[in-house]
PDB file of C-alpha atoms in Angstrom:
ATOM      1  CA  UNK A   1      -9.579 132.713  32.286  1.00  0.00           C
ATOM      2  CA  UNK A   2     -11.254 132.489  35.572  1.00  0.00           C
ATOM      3  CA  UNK A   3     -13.862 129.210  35.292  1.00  0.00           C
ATOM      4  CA  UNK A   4     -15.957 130.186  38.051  1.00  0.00           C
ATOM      5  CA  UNK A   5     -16.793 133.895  36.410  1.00  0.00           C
ATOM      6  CA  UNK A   6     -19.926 133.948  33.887  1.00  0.00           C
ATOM      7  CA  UNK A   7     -21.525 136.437  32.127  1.00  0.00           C
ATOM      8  CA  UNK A   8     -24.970 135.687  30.463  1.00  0.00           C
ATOM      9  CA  UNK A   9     -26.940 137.939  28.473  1.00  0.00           C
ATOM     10  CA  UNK A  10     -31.095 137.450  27.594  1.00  0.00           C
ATOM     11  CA  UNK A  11     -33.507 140.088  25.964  1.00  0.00           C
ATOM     12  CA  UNK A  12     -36.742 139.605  27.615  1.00  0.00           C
ATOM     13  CA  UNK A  13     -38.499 142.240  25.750  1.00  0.00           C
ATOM     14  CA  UNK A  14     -36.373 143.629  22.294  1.00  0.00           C
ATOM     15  CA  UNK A  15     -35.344 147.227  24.114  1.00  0.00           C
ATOM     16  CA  UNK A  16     -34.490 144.938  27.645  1.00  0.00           C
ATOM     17  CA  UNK A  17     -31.265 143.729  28.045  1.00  0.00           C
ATOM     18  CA  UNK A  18     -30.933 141.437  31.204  1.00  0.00           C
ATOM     19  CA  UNK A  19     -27.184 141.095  31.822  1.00  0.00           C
ATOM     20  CA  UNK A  20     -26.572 138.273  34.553  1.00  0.00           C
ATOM     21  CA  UNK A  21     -23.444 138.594  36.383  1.00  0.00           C
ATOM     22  CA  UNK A  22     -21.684 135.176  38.572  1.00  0.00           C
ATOM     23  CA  UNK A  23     -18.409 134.838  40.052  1.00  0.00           C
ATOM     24  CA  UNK A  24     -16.487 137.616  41.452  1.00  0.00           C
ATOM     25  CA  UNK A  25     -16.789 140.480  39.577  1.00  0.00           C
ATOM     26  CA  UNK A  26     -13.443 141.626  39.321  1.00  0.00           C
ATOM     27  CA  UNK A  27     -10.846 142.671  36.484  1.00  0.00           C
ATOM     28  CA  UNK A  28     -11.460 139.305  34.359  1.00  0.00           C
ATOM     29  CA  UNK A  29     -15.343 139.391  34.821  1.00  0.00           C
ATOM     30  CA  UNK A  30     -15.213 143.235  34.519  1.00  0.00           C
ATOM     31  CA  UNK A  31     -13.738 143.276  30.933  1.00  0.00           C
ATOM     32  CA  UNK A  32     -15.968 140.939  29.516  1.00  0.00           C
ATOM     33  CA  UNK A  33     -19.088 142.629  31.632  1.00  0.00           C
ATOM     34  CA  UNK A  34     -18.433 145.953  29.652  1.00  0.00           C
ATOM     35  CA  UNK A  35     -17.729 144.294  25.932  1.00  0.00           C
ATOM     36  CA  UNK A  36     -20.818 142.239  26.630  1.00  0.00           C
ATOM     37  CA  UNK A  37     -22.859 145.798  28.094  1.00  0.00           C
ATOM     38  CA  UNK A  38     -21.385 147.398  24.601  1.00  0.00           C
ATOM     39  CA  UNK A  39     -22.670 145.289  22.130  1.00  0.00           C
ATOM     40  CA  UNK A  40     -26.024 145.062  23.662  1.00  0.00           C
ATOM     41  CA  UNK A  41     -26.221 148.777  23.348  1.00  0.00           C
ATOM     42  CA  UNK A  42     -24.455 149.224  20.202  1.00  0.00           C
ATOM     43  CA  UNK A  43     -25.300 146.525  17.863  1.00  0.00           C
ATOM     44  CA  UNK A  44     -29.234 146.726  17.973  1.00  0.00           C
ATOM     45  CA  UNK A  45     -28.939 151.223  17.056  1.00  0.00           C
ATOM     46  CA  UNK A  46     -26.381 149.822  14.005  1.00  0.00           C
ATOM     47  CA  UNK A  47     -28.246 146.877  12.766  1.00  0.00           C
ATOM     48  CA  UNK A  48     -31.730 147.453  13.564  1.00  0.00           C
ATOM     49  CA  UNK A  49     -32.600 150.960  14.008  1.00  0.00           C
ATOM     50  CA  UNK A  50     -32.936 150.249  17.573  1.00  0.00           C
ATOM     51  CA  UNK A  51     -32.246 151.200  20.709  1.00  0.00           C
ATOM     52  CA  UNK A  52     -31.992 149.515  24.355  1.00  0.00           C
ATOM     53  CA  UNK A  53     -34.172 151.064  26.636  1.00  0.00           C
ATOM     54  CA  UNK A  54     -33.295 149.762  29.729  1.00  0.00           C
ATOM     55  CA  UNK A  55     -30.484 147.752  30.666  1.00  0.00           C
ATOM     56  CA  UNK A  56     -30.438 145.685  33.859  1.00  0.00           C
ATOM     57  CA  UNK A  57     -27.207 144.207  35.350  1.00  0.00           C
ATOM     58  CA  UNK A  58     -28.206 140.659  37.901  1.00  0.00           C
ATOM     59  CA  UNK A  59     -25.547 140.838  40.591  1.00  0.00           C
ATOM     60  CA  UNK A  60     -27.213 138.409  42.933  1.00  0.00           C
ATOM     61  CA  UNK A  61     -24.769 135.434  42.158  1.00  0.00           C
ATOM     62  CA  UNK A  62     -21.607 137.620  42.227  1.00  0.00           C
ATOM     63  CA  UNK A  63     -19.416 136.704  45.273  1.00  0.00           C
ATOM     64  CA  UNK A  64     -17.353 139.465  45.281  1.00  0.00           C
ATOM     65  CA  UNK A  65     -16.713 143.035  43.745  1.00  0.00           C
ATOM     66  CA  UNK A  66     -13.133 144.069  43.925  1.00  0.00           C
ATOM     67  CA  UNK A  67     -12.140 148.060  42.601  1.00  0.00           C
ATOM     68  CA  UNK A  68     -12.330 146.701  39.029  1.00  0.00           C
ATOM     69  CA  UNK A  69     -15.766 145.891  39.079  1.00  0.00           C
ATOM     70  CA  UNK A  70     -17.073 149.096  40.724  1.00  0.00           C
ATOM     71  CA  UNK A  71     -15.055 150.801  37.731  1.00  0.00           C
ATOM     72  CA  UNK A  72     -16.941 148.919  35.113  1.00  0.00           C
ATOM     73  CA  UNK A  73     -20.275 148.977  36.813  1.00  0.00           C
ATOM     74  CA  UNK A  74     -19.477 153.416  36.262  1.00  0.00           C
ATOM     75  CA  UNK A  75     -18.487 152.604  32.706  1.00  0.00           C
ATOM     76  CA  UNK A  76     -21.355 150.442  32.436  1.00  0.00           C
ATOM     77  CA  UNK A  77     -23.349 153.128  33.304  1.00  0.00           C
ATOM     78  CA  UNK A  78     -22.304 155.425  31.413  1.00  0.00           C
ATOM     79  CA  UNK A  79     -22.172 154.004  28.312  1.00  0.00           C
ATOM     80  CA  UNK A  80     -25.846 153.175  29.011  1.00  0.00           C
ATOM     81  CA  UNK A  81     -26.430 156.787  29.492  1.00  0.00           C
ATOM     82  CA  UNK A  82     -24.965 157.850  26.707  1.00  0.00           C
ATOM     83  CA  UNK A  83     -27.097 155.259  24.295  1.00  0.00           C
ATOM     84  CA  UNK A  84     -30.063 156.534  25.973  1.00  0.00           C
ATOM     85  CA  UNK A  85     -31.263 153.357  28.410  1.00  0.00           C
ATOM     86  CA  UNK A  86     -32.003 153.481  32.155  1.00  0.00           C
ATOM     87  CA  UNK A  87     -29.376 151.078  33.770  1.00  0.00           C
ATOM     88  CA  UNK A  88     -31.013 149.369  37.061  1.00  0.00           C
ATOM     89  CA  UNK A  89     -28.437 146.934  39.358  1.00  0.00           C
ATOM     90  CA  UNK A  90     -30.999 143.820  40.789  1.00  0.00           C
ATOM     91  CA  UNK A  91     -30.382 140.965  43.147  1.00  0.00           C
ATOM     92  CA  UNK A  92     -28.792 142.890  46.284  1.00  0.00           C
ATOM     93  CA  UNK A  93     -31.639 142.773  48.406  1.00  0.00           C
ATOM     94  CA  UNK A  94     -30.565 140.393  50.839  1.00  0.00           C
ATOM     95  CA  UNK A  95     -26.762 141.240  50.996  1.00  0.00           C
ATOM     96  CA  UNK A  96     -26.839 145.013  51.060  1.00  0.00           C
ATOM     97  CA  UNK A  97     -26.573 145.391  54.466  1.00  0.00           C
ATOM     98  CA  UNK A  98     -23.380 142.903  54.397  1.00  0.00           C
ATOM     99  CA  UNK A  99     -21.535 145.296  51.558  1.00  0.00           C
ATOM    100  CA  UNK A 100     -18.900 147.364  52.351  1.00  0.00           C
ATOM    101  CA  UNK A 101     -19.787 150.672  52.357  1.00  0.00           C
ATOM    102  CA  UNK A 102     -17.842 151.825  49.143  1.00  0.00           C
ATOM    103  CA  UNK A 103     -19.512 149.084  47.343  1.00  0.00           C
ATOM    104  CA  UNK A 104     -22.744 150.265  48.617  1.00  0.00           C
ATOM    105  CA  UNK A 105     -21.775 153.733  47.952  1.00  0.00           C
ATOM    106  CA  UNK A 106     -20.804 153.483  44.655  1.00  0.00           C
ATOM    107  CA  UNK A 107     -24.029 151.518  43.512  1.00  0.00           C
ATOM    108  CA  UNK A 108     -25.933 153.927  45.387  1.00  0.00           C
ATOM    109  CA  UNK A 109     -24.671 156.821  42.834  1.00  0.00           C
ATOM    110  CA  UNK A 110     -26.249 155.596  39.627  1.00  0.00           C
ATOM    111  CA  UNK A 111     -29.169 153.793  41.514  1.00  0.00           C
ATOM    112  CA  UNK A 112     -29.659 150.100  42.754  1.00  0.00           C
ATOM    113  CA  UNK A 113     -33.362 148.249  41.996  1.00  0.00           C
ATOM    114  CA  UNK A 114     -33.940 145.811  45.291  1.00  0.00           C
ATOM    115  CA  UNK A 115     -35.770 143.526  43.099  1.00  0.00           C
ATOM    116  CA  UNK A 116     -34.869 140.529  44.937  1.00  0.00           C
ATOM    117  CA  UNK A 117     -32.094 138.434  46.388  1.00  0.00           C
ATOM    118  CA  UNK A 118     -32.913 135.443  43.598  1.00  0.00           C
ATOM    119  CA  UNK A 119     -32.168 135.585  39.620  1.00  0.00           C
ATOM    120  CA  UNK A 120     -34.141 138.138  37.999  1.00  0.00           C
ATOM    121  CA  UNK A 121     -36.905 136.536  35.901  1.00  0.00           C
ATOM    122  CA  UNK A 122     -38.169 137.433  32.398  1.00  0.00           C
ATOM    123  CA  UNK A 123     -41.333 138.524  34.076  1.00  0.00           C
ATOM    124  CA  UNK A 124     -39.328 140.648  36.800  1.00  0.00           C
ATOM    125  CA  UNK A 125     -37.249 142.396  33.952  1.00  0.00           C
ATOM    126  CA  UNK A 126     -40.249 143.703  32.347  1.00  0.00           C
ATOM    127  CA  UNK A 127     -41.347 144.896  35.348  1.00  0.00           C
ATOM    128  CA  UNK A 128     -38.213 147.038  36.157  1.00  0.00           C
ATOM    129  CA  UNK A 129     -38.007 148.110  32.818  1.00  0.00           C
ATOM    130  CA  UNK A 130     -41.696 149.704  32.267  1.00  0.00           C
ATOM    131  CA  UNK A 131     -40.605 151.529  35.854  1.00  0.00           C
TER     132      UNK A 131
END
């Protein structure tokens, strides 16, 4: 498994989701992006009754997205659609200009929060996610 490729999860609020992304985001990082996305969706409607509301997906320490990634960022989506939460990409501010167009593209298609170029804090998160 790729060492420098991390995928942390925190729930600011209990229908948030905050899904920090570092490393390239590629087919190793991708994988574990979408089982990590899926139980944060799932497990809260099975256990608890409840459901996510809004997920949002920190790409501001990613170094990379290869064709993988862009495939599980759809997926991602998608699967946030379908359990009924508003998915919001953060922390591309400052590097948008510098993706390649696809990339740019692609993101641009489900919608892409500028929050900012830093980590998204708890505070931020709640902020996208009553948007």
């Amino acid at each position: 498994m790729d060492q420098g490729s991390q995928i942390a999860v925190d729930k600011p609020e209990h229908d948030v989701v905050l899904v920090r992304v570092a490393g390239p985001l590629d087919a190793r990082t991708a994988t574990r992006l979408l089982r990590s996305v899926e139980v944060q969706l799932l497990a809260p409607a099975l256990v608890h009754c409840r459901r996510v509301r809004s997920l949002l997906v920190d790409l501001s320490s990613v170094s990379r997205i290869d064709a993988d990634g862009l495939r599980v960022l759809h997926r991602t989506e998608y699967l946030a659609r379908r359990a009924e939460a508003t998915m919001t990409v953060v922390g591309l501010d400052e590097r948008r200009d510098v993706l390649p167009g696809l990339v740019v593209e692609v993101l641009d298609s489900f919608g892409v929060d500028v929050l900012s170029d830093e980590s998204v804090t708890a505070d931020e998160a709640d902020l996208a996610a009553a948007s």
